[in-house]
Structure formats: C-alpha cells, structure tokens
mmCIF file of C-alpha atoms and ligand atoms in Angstrom:
data_model
loop_
_atom_site.group_PDB
_atom_site.id
_atom_site.type_symbol
_atom_site.label_atom_id
_atom_site.label_comp_id
_atom_site.label_asym_id
_atom_site.label_seq_id
_atom_site.Cartn_x
_atom_site.Cartn_y
_atom_site.Cartn_z
ATOM 1 C CA MET A 1 -3.775 -25.271 -29.385
ATOM 2 C CA ALA A 2 -0.441 -23.764 -28.250
ATOM 3 C CA GLU A 3 1.362 -25.595 -25.454
ATOM 4 C CA MET A 4 0.257 -24.160 -22.115
ATOM 5 C CA ILE A 5 2.918 -22.999 -19.702
ATOM 6 C CA TYR A 6 2.480 -23.511 -15.975
ATOM 7 C CA SER A 7 4.432 -21.466 -13.429
ATOM 8 C CA PRO A 8 3.375 -21.758 -9.756
ATOM 9 C CA GLY A 9 2.487 -18.325 -8.390
ATOM 10 C CA LEU A 10 2.802 -17.028 -11.983
ATOM 11 C CA GLU A 11 6.491 -16.543 -11.174
ATOM 12 C CA GLY A 12 8.392 -15.205 -14.165
ATOM 13 C CA VAL A 13 5.209 -14.913 -16.234
ATOM 14 C CA ILE A 14 4.503 -11.731 -18.216
ATOM 15 C CA ALA A 15 0.781 -11.394 -17.482
ATOM 16 C CA GLY A 16 0.064 -8.177 -19.372
ATOM 17 C CA GLU A 17 1.447 -4.890 -20.642
ATOM 18 C CA THR A 18 1.797 -1.667 -18.708
ATOM 19 C CA ALA A 19 3.162 1.825 -19.215
ATOM 20 C CA VAL A 20 2.611 2.799 -15.573
ATOM 21 C CA CYS A 21 5.809 1.495 -14.055
ATOM 22 C CA THR A 22 8.812 -0.705 -14.669
ATOM 23 C CA ILE A 23 11.252 -2.492 -12.415
ATOM 24 C CA SER A 24 13.782 -3.081 -15.226
ATOM 25 C CA GLY A 25 16.784 -0.787 -15.007
ATOM 26 C CA GLY A 26 15.662 0.557 -11.625
ATOM 27 C CA LEU A 27 12.146 1.293 -10.446
ATOM 28 C CA SER A 28 10.471 4.128 -12.308
ATOM 29 C CA TYR A 29 6.918 5.464 -12.543
ATOM 30 C CA ARG A 30 5.905 6.623 -16.025
ATOM 31 C CA GLY A 31 9.596 6.946 -16.909
ATOM 32 C CA TYR A 32 10.694 8.893 -13.798
ATOM 33 C CA SER A 33 13.073 7.117 -11.428
ATOM 34 C CA ILE A 34 11.932 6.751 -7.832
ATOM 35 C CA ASP A 35 15.183 8.404 -6.680
ATOM 36 C CA ASP A 36 14.290 11.511 -8.676
ATOM 37 C CA LEU A 37 10.665 11.481 -7.513
ATOM 38 C CA CYS A 38 11.560 10.991 -3.834
ATOM 39 C CA GLU A 39 14.038 13.838 -3.960
ATOM 40 C CA ASN A 40 12.157 16.323 -6.106
ATOM 41 C CA ALA A 41 8.440 15.545 -6.165
ATOM 42 C CA THR A 42 5.617 15.448 -3.642
ATOM 43 C CA PHE A 43 3.104 12.638 -3.179
ATOM 44 C CA GLU A 44 0.386 14.808 -4.780
ATOM 45 C CA GLU A 45 2.558 15.274 -7.884
ATOM 46 C CA VAL A 46 3.294 11.557 -8.071
ATOM 47 C CA ALA A 47 -0.411 10.758 -7.655
ATOM 48 C CA TYR A 48 -1.179 13.097 -10.549
ATOM 49 C CA LEU A 49 1.609 11.582 -12.648
ATOM 50 C CA LEU A 50 0.249 8.081 -12.105
ATOM 51 C CA LEU A 51 -3.406 8.922 -12.644
ATOM 52 C CA GLU A 52 -3.095 11.423 -15.491
ATOM 53 C CA ASN A 53 -0.026 9.910 -17.210
ATOM 54 C CA THR A 54 1.803 13.235 -17.277
ATOM 55 C CA PRO A 55 3.557 15.372 -14.665
ATOM 56 C CA PRO A 56 1.386 18.305 -13.600
ATOM 57 C CA ASP A 57 2.295 21.879 -14.526
ATOM 58 C CA SER A 58 1.657 24.437 -11.815
ATOM 59 C CA SER A 59 -1.962 25.179 -12.770
ATOM 60 C CA GLN A 60 -2.777 21.455 -13.133
ATOM 61 C CA LEU A 61 -1.256 20.824 -9.726
ATOM 62 C CA LYS A 62 -3.227 23.670 -8.205
ATOM 63 C CA LYS A 63 -6.440 22.273 -9.656
ATOM 64 C CA PHE A 64 -5.581 18.726 -8.544
ATOM 65 C CA LYS A 65 -4.963 19.907 -4.980
ATOM 66 C CA ALA A 66 -8.240 21.851 -5.064
ATOM 67 C CA ASP A 67 -10.024 18.707 -6.318
ATOM 68 C CA LEU A 68 -8.548 16.743 -3.423
ATOM 69 C CA ALA A 69 -9.532 19.390 -0.872
ATOM 70 C CA GLU A 70 -13.053 19.518 -2.253
ATOM 71 C CA ASN A 71 -13.462 15.843 -1.409
ATOM 72 C CA TYR A 72 -12.100 15.995 2.130
ATOM 73 C CA ARG A 73 -15.586 16.297 3.608
ATOM 74 C CA LEU A 74 -17.372 12.982 4.055
ATOM 75 C CA ASP A 75 -21.108 12.714 3.482
ATOM 76 C CA PRO A 76 -22.870 13.141 6.880
ATOM 77 C CA GLN A 77 -24.777 9.893 6.307
ATOM 78 C CA LEU A 78 -21.492 8.081 5.693
ATOM 79 C CA GLU A 79 -20.068 9.583 8.885
ATOM 80 C CA GLU A 80 -23.126 8.291 10.758
ATOM 81 C CA LEU A 81 -22.596 4.795 9.370
ATOM 82 C CA ILE A 82 -18.934 4.811 10.418
ATOM 83 C CA ARG A 83 -19.893 5.980 13.901
ATOM 84 C CA LYS A 84 -22.179 2.926 14.172
ATOM 85 C CA LEU A 85 -19.391 0.439 13.381
ATOM 86 C CA PRO A 86 -17.861 -1.551 16.264
ATOM 87 C CA SER A 87 -14.812 0.284 17.613
ATOM 88 C CA ASP A 88 -12.469 -2.701 17.415
ATOM 89 C CA ILE A 89 -12.540 -3.658 13.751
ATOM 90 C CA PRO A 90 -9.099 -4.735 12.455
ATOM 91 C CA MET A 91 -7.916 -1.687 10.540
ATOM 92 C CA MET A 92 -7.433 -3.347 7.164
ATOM 93 C CA ASP A 93 -10.949 -4.800 7.420
ATOM 94 C CA TYR A 94 -12.172 -1.292 8.147
ATOM 95 C CA MET A 95 -10.308 0.041 5.091
ATOM 96 C CA ARG A 96 -11.914 -2.614 2.895
ATOM 97 C CA THR A 97 -15.352 -1.705 4.259
ATOM 98 C CA ALA A 98 -14.605 2.024 3.967
ATOM 99 C CA VAL A 99 -13.776 1.778 0.236
ATOM 100 C CA SER A 100 -16.945 -0.203 -0.333
ATOM 101 C CA LEU A 101 -19.091 2.140 1.798
ATOM 102 C CA VAL A 102 -17.821 5.359 0.254
ATOM 103 C CA ALA A 103 -18.823 3.992 -3.168
ATOM 104 C CA HIS A 104 -22.503 4.309 -2.173
ATOM 105 C CA PHE A 105 -22.026 8.050 -1.767
ATOM 106 C CA ASP A 106 -20.101 8.666 -4.970
ATOM 107 C CA ARG A 107 -22.060 10.968 -7.241
ATOM 108 C CA GLU A 108 -21.026 9.045 -10.352
ATOM 109 C CA VAL A 109 -21.849 5.545 -9.183
ATOM 110 C CA GLY A 110 -23.040 3.539 -12.181
ATOM 111 C CA ASP A 111 -20.952 5.570 -14.620
ATOM 112 C CA ASP A 112 -17.876 3.502 -15.418
ATOM 113 C CA SER A 113 -16.650 5.605 -18.325
ATOM 114 C CA PRO A 114 -12.893 6.304 -18.292
ATOM 115 C CA GLU A 115 -13.538 9.967 -17.448
ATOM 116 C CA ALA A 116 -15.836 9.129 -14.500
ATOM 117 C CA SER A 117 -13.468 6.387 -13.293
ATOM 118 C CA LEU A 118 -10.593 8.883 -13.229
ATOM 119 C CA ARG A 119 -12.697 11.354 -11.226
ATOM 120 C CA LYS A 120 -13.728 8.575 -8.821
ATOM 121 C CA ALA A 121 -10.073 7.616 -8.389
ATOM 122 C CA THR A 122 -9.118 11.219 -7.570
ATOM 123 C CA ARG A 123 -11.935 11.382 -5.034
ATOM 124 C CA LEU A 124 -10.739 8.143 -3.417
ATOM 125 C CA VAL A 125 -7.197 9.525 -3.097
ATOM 126 C CA ALA A 126 -8.689 12.435 -1.145
ATOM 127 C CA GLN A 127 -11.209 10.426 0.874
ATOM 128 C CA LEU A 128 -9.068 7.522 2.075
ATOM 129 C CA PRO A 129 -6.883 9.490 4.554
ATOM 130 C CA ILE A 130 -10.019 11.165 5.905
ATOM 131 C CA LEU A 131 -11.781 7.816 6.272
ATOM 132 C CA LEU A 132 -8.765 6.292 8.026
ATOM 133 C CA ALA A 133 -8.269 9.197 10.429
ATOM 134 C CA PHE A 134 -12.011 9.510 11.099
ATOM 135 C CA TYR A 135 -12.329 5.927 12.369
ATOM 136 C CA HIS A 136 -8.942 5.958 14.095
ATOM 137 C CA ARG A 137 -9.911 9.018 16.149
ATOM 138 C CA LEU A 138 -13.341 7.573 16.994
ATOM 139 C CA ARG A 139 -11.894 4.306 18.240
ATOM 140 C CA GLN A 140 -9.634 6.334 20.543
ATOM 141 C CA GLY A 141 -12.729 8.044 21.936
ATOM 142 C CA LYS A 142 -11.787 11.312 20.229
ATOM 143 C CA GLU A 143 -13.646 13.442 17.725
ATOM 144 C CA PRO A 144 -12.234 13.491 14.173
ATOM 145 C CA LEU A 145 -10.298 16.627 13.229
ATOM 146 C CA GLU A 146 -10.969 18.939 10.304
ATOM 147 C CA PRO A 147 -8.603 18.583 7.330
ATOM 148 C CA ARG A 148 -7.037 21.807 6.024
ATOM 149 C CA ALA A 149 -7.184 22.625 2.322
ATOM 150 C CA GLU A 150 -3.899 24.531 2.515
ATOM 151 C CA ASP A 151 -1.898 21.654 4.063
ATOM 152 C CA SER A 152 -0.038 19.085 1.953
ATOM 153 C CA TYR A 153 -1.391 15.545 1.787
ATOM 154 C CA ALA A 154 1.303 14.198 4.134
ATOM 155 C CA LYS A 155 0.891 17.030 6.622
ATOM 156 C CA ASN A 156 -2.887 16.622 6.763
ATOM 157 C CA LEU A 157 -2.538 12.878 7.169
ATOM 158 C CA LEU A 158 -0.116 13.103 10.079
ATOM 159 C CA ARG A 159 -2.056 15.824 11.880
ATOM 160 C CA LEU A 160 -5.426 14.101 11.419
ATOM 161 C CA LEU A 161 -4.014 10.841 12.792
ATOM 162 C CA THR A 162 -1.927 12.135 15.687
ATOM 163 C CA GLY A 163 -3.705 15.366 16.562
ATOM 164 C CA LYS A 164 -0.321 17.132 16.579
ATOM 165 C CA GLU A 165 1.344 19.526 14.156
ATOM 166 C CA PRO A 166 3.975 17.363 12.412
ATOM 167 C CA THR A 167 7.551 18.569 11.968
ATOM 168 C CA ALA A 168 8.998 19.219 8.504
ATOM 169 C CA ALA A 169 11.192 16.096 8.864
ATOM 170 C CA HIS A 170 8.171 13.903 9.619
ATOM 171 C CA ILE A 171 6.198 15.379 6.716
ATOM 172 C CA LYS A 172 9.054 14.756 4.261
ATOM 173 C CA ALA A 173 9.620 11.208 5.546
ATOM 174 C CA MET A 174 5.895 10.404 5.277
ATOM 175 C CA ASP A 175 5.782 11.914 1.798
ATOM 176 C CA VAL A 176 8.717 9.776 0.640
ATOM 177 C CA SER A 177 7.194 6.611 2.105
ATOM 178 C CA LEU A 178 3.929 7.342 0.267
ATOM 179 C CA ILE A 179 5.803 7.918 -3.005
ATOM 180 C CA LEU A 180 7.650 4.621 -2.576
ATOM 181 C CA TYR A 181 4.478 2.668 -1.800
ATOM 182 C CA ALA A 182 2.485 4.209 -4.670
ATOM 183 C CA GLU A 183 3.159 1.791 -7.494
ATOM 184 C CA HIS A 184 4.880 -1.480 -8.317
ATOM 185 C CA GLU A 185 3.645 -2.986 -11.608
ATOM 186 C CA PHE A 186 1.985 -6.421 -11.396
ATOM 187 C CA ASN A 187 2.221 -7.071 -7.640
ATOM 188 C CA ALA A 188 -0.573 -9.248 -6.210
ATOM 189 C CA SER A 189 -2.976 -6.439 -5.205
ATOM 190 C CA THR A 190 -2.561 -4.553 -8.475
ATOM 191 C CA PHE A 191 -3.122 -7.728 -10.413
ATOM 192 C CA ALA A 192 -6.288 -8.366 -8.380
ATOM 193 C CA THR A 193 -7.440 -4.825 -9.225
ATOM 194 C CA ARG A 194 -6.830 -5.431 -12.929
ATOM 195 C CA ILE A 195 -8.690 -8.750 -12.847
ATOM 196 C CA VAL A 196 -11.770 -7.041 -11.397
ATOM 197 C CA CYS A 197 -11.508 -4.275 -13.994
ATOM 198 C CA SER A 198 -11.164 -6.814 -16.801
ATOM 199 C CA THR A 199 -14.705 -8.073 -16.106
ATOM 200 C CA LEU A 200 -15.928 -4.474 -16.705
ATOM 201 C CA SER A 201 -16.668 -4.036 -13.015
ATOM 202 C CA ASP A 202 -16.382 -0.622 -11.365
ATOM 203 C CA LEU A 203 -13.403 1.161 -9.815
ATOM 204 C CA HIS A 204 -14.557 0.858 -6.181
ATOM 205 C CA SER A 205 -15.036 -2.920 -6.549
ATOM 206 C CA ALA A 206 -11.543 -3.212 -8.019
ATOM 207 C CA ILE A 207 -9.963 -1.139 -5.241
ATOM 208 C CA THR A 208 -11.856 -3.131 -2.595
ATOM 209 C CA ALA A 209 -10.290 -6.290 -4.027
ATOM 210 C CA GLY A 210 -6.907 -4.533 -3.974
ATOM 211 C CA VAL A 211 -7.279 -3.727 -0.264
ATOM 212 C CA GLY A 212 -8.249 -7.313 0.550
ATOM 213 C CA THR A 213 -5.238 -8.615 -1.342
ATOM 214 C CA LEU A 214 -2.827 -6.145 0.206
ATOM 215 C CA LYS A 215 -3.878 -7.191 3.716
ATOM 216 C CA GLY A 216 -1.996 -10.518 3.621
ATOM 217 C CA PRO A 217 1.324 -10.746 5.497
ATOM 218 C CA LEU A 218 3.178 -11.900 2.387
ATOM 219 C CA HIS A 219 2.235 -8.552 0.785
ATOM 220 C CA GLY A 220 1.320 -5.255 2.500
ATOM 221 C CA GLY A 221 0.541 -6.832 5.848
ATOM 222 C CA ALA A 222 4.270 -7.445 6.301
ATOM 223 C CA ASN A 223 4.985 -3.896 7.492
ATOM 224 C CA GLU A 224 2.971 -4.515 10.664
ATOM 225 C CA ARG A 225 4.617 -7.907 11.276
ATOM 226 C CA VAL A 226 8.047 -6.268 11.021
ATOM 227 C CA MET A 227 7.354 -4.615 14.373
ATOM 228 C CA GLU A 228 6.679 -8.064 15.874
ATOM 229 C CA VAL A 229 10.120 -9.155 14.650
ATOM 230 C CA LEU A 230 11.822 -6.107 16.163
ATOM 231 C CA SER A 231 10.062 -6.466 19.492
ATOM 232 C CA GLU A 232 10.620 -10.244 19.649
ATOM 233 C CA VAL A 233 14.347 -9.727 19.022
ATOM 234 C CA GLY A 234 14.383 -7.048 21.709
ATOM 235 C CA SER A 235 18.136 -6.346 21.916
ATOM 236 C CA SER A 236 21.234 -6.134 19.703
ATOM 237 C CA GLU A 237 22.868 -9.047 21.580
ATOM 238 C CA ASN A 238 19.876 -11.281 20.901
ATOM 239 C CA ALA A 239 19.629 -10.444 17.175
ATOM 240 C CA PRO A 240 22.113 -12.912 15.562
ATOM 241 C CA SER A 241 20.880 -15.958 17.516
ATOM 242 C CA TRP A 242 17.233 -14.969 16.955
ATOM 243 C CA VAL A 243 17.824 -14.877 13.184
ATOM 244 C CA SER A 244 19.654 -18.241 13.199
ATOM 245 C CA GLU A 245 16.854 -19.888 15.155
ATOM 246 C CA ALA A 246 14.122 -18.352 13.031
ATOM 247 C CA LEU A 247 15.785 -19.532 9.832
ATOM 248 C CA ALA A 248 16.458 -22.981 11.289
ATOM 249 C CA GLN A 249 12.741 -23.239 12.086
ATOM 250 C CA LYS A 250 12.002 -22.184 8.486
ATOM 251 C CA ARG A 251 10.189 -19.085 9.718
ATOM 252 C CA ARG A 252 9.612 -16.262 7.253
ATOM 253 C CA ILE A 253 11.231 -13.137 8.592
ATOM 254 C CA MET A 254 8.870 -10.328 7.737
ATOM 255 C CA GLY A 255 10.354 -7.445 5.767
ATOM 256 C CA PHE A 256 12.877 -9.651 3.936
ATOM 257 C CA GLY A 257 12.866 -11.203 0.482
ATOM 258 C CA HIS A 258 10.942 -10.268 -2.614
ATOM 259 C CA ARG A 259 9.469 -12.173 -5.546
ATOM 260 C CA VAL A 260 11.171 -9.892 -8.065
ATOM 261 C CA TYR A 261 14.067 -8.135 -6.302
ATOM 262 C CA LYS A 262 16.511 -10.885 -5.544
ATOM 263 C CA GLU A 263 19.475 -8.469 -5.237
ATOM 264 C CA GLY A 264 17.720 -5.908 -3.052
ATOM 265 C CA ASP A 265 14.686 -3.634 -3.060
ATOM 266 C CA PRO A 266 15.809 -0.128 -4.150
ATOM 267 C CA ARG A 267 12.921 1.391 -2.174
ATOM 268 C CA ALA A 268 14.255 -0.022 1.097
ATOM 269 C CA LYS A 269 17.592 1.760 0.623
ATOM 270 C CA ILE A 270 15.913 5.108 -0.023
ATOM 271 C CA LEU A 271 13.617 4.883 2.987
ATOM 272 C CA LYS A 272 16.289 3.642 5.398
ATOM 273 C CA ALA A 273 18.027 7.026 5.078
ATOM 274 C CA TYR A 274 14.913 8.647 6.558
ATOM 275 C CA CYS A 275 14.803 6.230 9.520
ATOM 276 C CA VAL A 276 18.137 7.275 11.008
ATOM 277 C CA PRO A 277 17.371 10.961 11.744
ATOM 278 C CA LEU A 278 13.901 10.115 13.043
ATOM 279 C CA ALA A 279 15.377 7.423 15.312
ATOM 280 C CA ASN A 280 17.855 9.981 16.671
ATOM 281 C CA GLU A 281 15.144 12.554 17.197
ATOM 282 C CA THR A 282 12.937 10.088 19.101
ATOM 283 C CA ASN A 283 15.682 8.283 21.036
ATOM 284 C CA ASN A 284 15.219 5.051 19.143
ATOM 285 C CA GLN A 285 18.853 4.532 18.104
ATOM 286 C CA GLU A 286 18.842 1.053 19.689
ATOM 287 C CA MET A 287 16.086 -0.044 17.311
ATOM 288 C CA GLU A 288 18.172 1.094 14.326
ATOM 289 C CA THR A 289 21.129 -0.911 15.659
ATOM 290 C CA ILE A 290 18.959 -4.020 16.123
ATOM 291 C CA ALA A 291 17.568 -3.579 12.604
ATOM 292 C CA ASP A 292 21.098 -3.317 11.164
ATOM 293 C CA ILE A 293 22.252 -6.479 12.924
ATOM 294 C CA ILE A 294 19.167 -8.411 11.772
ATOM 295 C CA GLU A 295 19.789 -7.168 8.214
ATOM 296 C CA GLN A 296 23.397 -8.353 8.290
ATOM 297 C CA ALA A 297 22.445 -11.724 9.779
ATOM 298 C CA VAL A 298 19.596 -12.434 7.315
ATOM 299 C CA SER A 299 21.856 -11.406 4.457
ATOM 300 C CA SER A 300 24.818 -13.558 5.502
ATOM 301 C CA GLU A 301 22.762 -16.596 6.567
ATOM 302 C CA LYS A 302 20.113 -16.638 3.854
ATOM 303 C CA GLY A 303 21.229 -14.087 1.262
ATOM 304 C CA LEU A 304 17.970 -12.189 1.620
ATOM 305 C CA PRO A 305 17.917 -8.391 1.433
ATOM 306 C CA PRO A 306 15.238 -6.272 3.120
ATOM 307 C CA ASN A 307 12.193 -5.037 1.237
ATOM 308 C CA LEU A 308 10.379 -1.701 1.611
ATOM 309 C CA ASP A 309 8.334 -2.891 4.590
ATOM 310 C CA TRP A 310 11.493 -3.303 6.672
ATOM 311 C CA PRO A 311 12.337 0.425 6.995
ATOM 312 C CA SER A 312 8.757 1.704 6.639
ATOM 313 C CA ALA A 313 7.636 -0.067 9.815
ATOM 314 C CA ARG A 314 10.371 1.627 11.859
ATOM 315 C CA LEU A 315 9.742 4.961 10.223
ATOM 316 C CA TYR A 316 6.047 4.897 11.159
ATOM 317 C CA TYR A 317 6.936 3.690 14.647
ATOM 318 C CA TYR A 318 9.285 6.655 15.134
ATOM 319 C CA MET A 319 6.440 8.916 14.014
ATOM 320 C CA GLY A 320 4.399 7.553 16.914
ATOM 321 C CA LEU A 321 1.807 5.907 14.677
ATOM 322 C CA PRO A 322 -0.002 2.796 15.933
ATOM 323 C CA ILE A 323 1.152 -0.436 14.291
ATOM 324 C CA ASP A 324 -2.257 -1.441 12.967
ATOM 325 C CA ILE A 325 -2.403 1.550 10.651
ATOM 326 C CA TYR A 326 0.879 0.786 8.838
ATOM 327 C CA THR A 327 -0.818 -1.346 6.172
ATOM 328 C CA PRO A 328 -3.718 1.134 5.828
ATOM 329 C CA LEU A 329 -1.065 3.786 5.071
ATOM 330 C CA PHE A 330 0.135 1.525 2.254
ATOM 331 C CA VAL A 331 -3.491 1.510 0.995
ATOM 332 C CA LEU A 332 -3.676 5.330 0.932
ATOM 333 C CA SER A 333 -0.639 5.443 -1.281
ATOM 334 C CA ARG A 334 -1.192 2.370 -3.469
ATOM 335 C CA VAL A 335 -4.704 3.509 -4.409
ATOM 336 C CA THR A 336 -2.934 5.756 -6.924
ATOM 337 C CA GLY A 337 -1.131 2.832 -8.573
ATOM 338 C CA TRP A 338 -4.196 0.574 -8.429
ATOM 339 C CA SER A 339 -6.291 3.275 -10.064
ATOM 340 C CA ALA A 340 -3.693 3.942 -12.758
ATOM 341 C CA HIS A 341 -3.742 0.228 -13.581
ATOM 342 C CA TYR A 342 -7.537 0.145 -13.528
ATOM 343 C CA LEU A 343 -7.630 2.988 -16.066
ATOM 344 C CA GLU A 344 -4.963 1.338 -18.212
ATOM 345 C CA GLN A 345 -6.750 -2.022 -18.165
ATOM 346 C CA GLN A 346 -10.027 -0.327 -19.006
ATOM 347 C CA ALA A 347 -8.474 1.493 -21.975
ATOM 348 C CA ASN A 348 -7.239 -1.729 -23.552
ATOM 349 C CA ASN A 349 -9.244 -4.494 -21.979
ATOM 350 C CA ARG A 350 -9.154 -8.206 -22.406
ATOM 351 C CA LEU A 351 -10.843 -10.401 -19.808
ATOM 352 C CA ILE A 352 -8.157 -11.914 -17.552
ATOM 353 C CA ARG A 353 -9.022 -15.572 -17.465
ATOM 354 C CA PRO A 354 -6.093 -17.990 -17.263
ATOM 355 C CA ARG A 355 -6.371 -21.762 -17.243
ATOM 356 C CA SER A 356 -5.603 -24.204 -14.455
ATOM 357 C CA LYS A 357 -3.739 -27.496 -14.385
ATOM 358 C CA TYR A 358 -6.191 -30.152 -13.245
ATOM 359 C CA THR A 359 -4.882 -32.456 -10.520
ATOM 360 C CA GLY A 360 -8.145 -34.098 -9.422
ATOM 361 C CA LYS A 361 -9.758 -37.449 -10.164
ATOM 362 C CA GLU A 362 -11.162 -38.313 -13.570
ATOM 363 C CA GLY A 363 -13.811 -40.518 -15.128
ATOM 364 C CA LEU A 364 -15.806 -41.298 -11.964
ATOM 365 C CA ARG A 365 -19.462 -42.410 -12.228
ATOM 366 C CA TRP A 366 -22.406 -40.987 -10.231
ATOM 367 C CA PRO A 367 -23.687 -42.210 -7.759
ATOM 368 C CA ALA A 368 -20.429 -42.886 -5.927
ATOM 369 C CA ASN A 369 -21.468 -46.438 -4.856
HETATM 370 N N1 ACO B 401 12.360 -15.159 5.619
HETATM 371 C C1 ACO B 401 12.961 -16.357 5.557
HETATM 372 N N2 ACO B 401 13.118 -17.067 4.425
HETATM 373 C C2 ACO B 401 12.627 -16.506 3.299
HETATM 374 C C3 ACO B 401 11.989 -15.252 3.270
HETATM 375 C C4 ACO B 401 11.878 -14.580 4.494
HETATM 376 N N3 ACO B 401 11.286 -13.379 4.558
HETATM 377 N N4 ACO B 401 11.627 -14.958 2.007
HETATM 378 C C5 ACO B 401 12.023 -15.981 1.248
HETATM 379 N N5 ACO B 401 12.626 -16.928 2.039
HETATM 380 C C6 ACO B 401 13.249 -18.160 1.620
HETATM 381 C C7 ACO B 401 12.230 -19.246 1.297
HETATM 382 O O1 ACO B 401 11.885 -19.979 2.423
HETATM 383 C C8 ACO B 401 13.019 -20.048 0.290
HETATM 384 O O2 ACO B 401 13.989 -20.787 0.969
HETATM 385 P P1 ACO B 401 14.419 -22.255 0.507
HETATM 386 O O3 ACO B 401 14.930 -22.079 -0.899
HETATM 387 O O4 ACO B 401 15.464 -22.647 1.494
HETATM 388 O O5 ACO B 401 13.167 -23.074 0.569
HETATM 389 C C9 ACO B 401 13.784 -18.982 -0.499
HETATM 390 O O6 ACO B 401 13.950 -17.910 0.399
HETATM 391 C C10 ACO B 401 13.050 -18.502 -1.729
HETATM 392 O O7 ACO B 401 11.781 -18.066 -1.330
HETATM 393 P P2 ACO B 401 10.486 -18.043 -2.226
HETATM 394 O O8 ACO B 401 9.347 -18.526 -1.397
HETATM 395 O O9 ACO B 401 10.718 -18.726 -3.537
HETATM 396 O O10 ACO B 401 10.349 -16.535 -2.532
HETATM 397 P P3 ACO B 401 9.043 -15.865 -3.079
HETATM 398 O O11 ACO B 401 9.427 -15.147 -4.292
HETATM 399 O O12 ACO B 401 7.886 -16.765 -3.202
HETATM 400 O O13 ACO B 401 8.711 -14.924 -1.857
HETATM 401 C C11 ACO B 401 7.990 -13.195 -0.527
HETATM 402 C C12 ACO B 401 8.574 -13.578 -1.893
HETATM 403 C C13 ACO B 401 6.585 -13.821 -0.404
HETATM 404 C C14 ACO B 401 7.893 -11.691 -0.432
HETATM 405 C C15 ACO B 401 8.906 -13.766 0.578
HETATM 406 O O14 ACO B 401 10.218 -13.265 0.437
HETATM 407 C C16 ACO B 401 8.363 -13.504 1.970
HETATM 408 O O15 ACO B 401 7.536 -14.278 2.460
HETATM 409 N N6 ACO B 401 8.818 -12.404 2.631
HETATM 410 C C17 ACO B 401 8.295 -12.033 3.928
HETATM 411 C C18 ACO B 401 7.027 -11.213 3.766
HETATM 412 C C19 ACO B 401 7.320 -9.828 3.286
HETATM 413 O O16 ACO B 401 8.235 -9.174 3.766
HETATM 414 N N7 ACO B 401 6.482 -9.364 2.350
HETATM 415 C C20 ACO B 401 6.613 -8.005 1.802
HETATM 416 C C21 ACO B 401 6.782 -8.068 0.304
HETATM 417 S S1 ACO B 401 7.238 -6.487 -0.370
HETATM 418 C C22 ACO B 401 5.866 -5.515 -0.271
HETATM 419 O O17 ACO B 401 4.749 -5.955 -0.195
HETATM 420 C C23 ACO B 401 6.165 -4.012 -0.258
#
C-alpha cells in the first residue's frame, strides 16, 4: 500500500480535478479571467458559463433568461409552508431549509440524470432569490413583491429585497459581487457539495450541504462578521489600536486571510473599487476610511491581506441591505459554482472517501473492568 500523506485541513492537497475554475495565474472561470467577466459579462451570463460550460450566444442567453423567469413563481403550497415558519429564523438556517423544501416541489425529483440535474440547478438559480426575498419581506411584516421577467437578475434581487427601484450603480455593483462570489474551485462548501454528489445523492441534497458549510464564519459567514469588526472599531482614530489589541489577543479579524491567497485575494481588489462610489453616494466615506486604516494595520502587523468578504460587507451595507442576508447573497451566487461542480463530479465520479489518522486507544478488552 502506498504511503499515506496527512495534511491537517487538507492544506496543499490536490483532492480532485476540475475544469470549472482555477486560481493559478489569476482567478478564472472556465478560462475567462474574473477581471474580464466583471467588466464585460452579467451574472446571468456567468451562471450560464459555469453551468453549461460555454458562454451563451444571444439566443442561448435569451432562452436561459426565459428559463429563469419561468421559475420565479413559487408553488402556492411552498409559499404556505414558508408563511408558517417562525419569523425569526437565522437567515442562513432559513436558506438551508428553503433549498431542502423547494426540492419537494421540483417536478424532476427522483431523476438524477445529468440532464435533469442541470435543469434542477437552473431552477434553483431562479428560485433562490425569490425564496430569500419572500421570507425577508414576510419577517418585516410586508407582502412579497412580484419579480419581473424583463428585469436583470441583480435588479430583481435588489428590488424584491428593498422594495425600491435600484439605481444603475447599485445594480452593477451587485452584479459584480455575484460574479465574484460565484465560483472558487475546491473551497469547503464546494468540496462538501462534491462529497454528497460522489455518493450518487441528488443535487438538492448536495446544495443543502453546501449552504450548511458556507454558513460558518471561517467561510461565507465572515461577510456578516466584517460588519461587527467595522462597528466595534467605530472610528478612524480607534482603528490602529483596535487591530493591535485584537491581534495580541489572537483574535481572528474577519475578512482577512485566506487558505490559498497568501499574497492577496484578487476579488477583494475588484470589489473595493465599487465600494468607494457607493460610500460617497450614501455618505459613508468615514467607513471607507476606517476600512482602509484597518487594512493597512492588519497588513503591516500580521501581513494579512483582505479577502472578498471585506469589501462585500461594506458594499451590501451601502446598499441598505440587512447584515443577516449578506451570507444568503453569497448562497444565491455560489449555487452556480456548486452546481457546476456537482455536474462535473457526476460526469466522472469516484466516491470521495479519504482515510483518517487514528489517534485513539488500542487493544483494550471488553468489559472495561
Ligand atoms: N485574523 C488574525 N489572524 C489570522 C487571520 C485573521 N483573519 N487569518 C489567519 N490568521 C493568522 C493565524 O492566526 C496564524 O497566525 P500564527 O502563525 O501567528 O499562528 C496565521 O495567520 C496563519 O493562519 P492559518 O490559520 O494557517 O490560515 P488558514 O489558511 O487556516 O486560514 C482562514 C484561512 C480560515 C480564511 C483565516 O484566514 C481566517 O480565519 N480568516 C477570517 C475569516 C474569513 O475572513 N473568512 C473568509 C474566507 S474567504 C471566503 O469565504 C470568500
């Protein structure tokens, strides 16, 4: 038997092959750099690219958008079930339940063929923003709004959540954040999704596992905790000493560091450029200044650059979105990457079943005494 390698947290381990995305030589999805995609593509196009493994031509895009719009309406029985839920469920718990619940109403449940799984994934891309906005409005004591087939994904999302017509700047910034969150090779939640798929389980089960994994503050949950950092720091003057104390206490500063990007997360740089104009527009310049000072201090004291969650939290805050939906927004976007990985795993499956290094007792006799 070959010598077994052990790496805590699977750090540095190649755990499988993928053609969905690479981090080497800059982050790219299916060969297209994120810079190019953020500048020239929409979230719908990127979703298509990830799911279908090819950029859409105009008629494919038209059909994809029509497919999304066709799935905007939730089953009335599903709506009833959501209305019966307690109104104070933590939002990521709601998202996990929502993915699981919507599976019961999928017309192809039980068909796990690649073709049906792709159609289920497309439906989920359409349904998740509706499910999020539906519950969010209810918990505010408001009736959910009707999505519009003619609006872009980002525009619908913002209007359904806030009840206001979003500006072009907000739509573009949301679109870019969704593109940046869409895919990131073997991160923890994607790996969880692939593990579920590798047992020949269904797409909704795999995505439910992805949502549960994303919830943790070391992963997607960090974007909500970033706002705690910014509010705890409170002022530019306080920022350097707050960072020194936090690091001295060995606290993890949310929004900084990354398992793979030790020199900096390229996504954070792209999204930061969208924070500045939105901060100006909403009179939040002070928050940008505080964020800059924290960035400089964490970099000089610990050598840690910010990750994507650092600017995304501020961006969503400037858009007036409540903090507890920041990680659910990550879900809406990452469902495209999770699904692309599910389909890829399914197409060339081998059960994911690593070994463990035993550290317990040996050779004991029963009964104990
Ligand atoms: N704040 C303070 N110190 C940190 C941070 C941080 N955010 N991140 C890493 N460190 C420190 C560690 O304490 C360790 O210090 P030491 O060598 O003095 O003991 C050193 O940097 C190396 O850290 P590791 O734990 O080896 O880094 P790892 O690769 O395991 O961590 C992780 C990656 C989990 C993302 C980490 O940087 C972290 O906890 N960040 C905060 C949470 C966060 O922002 N998550 C979002 C990830 S990106 C995303 O999901 C889009």
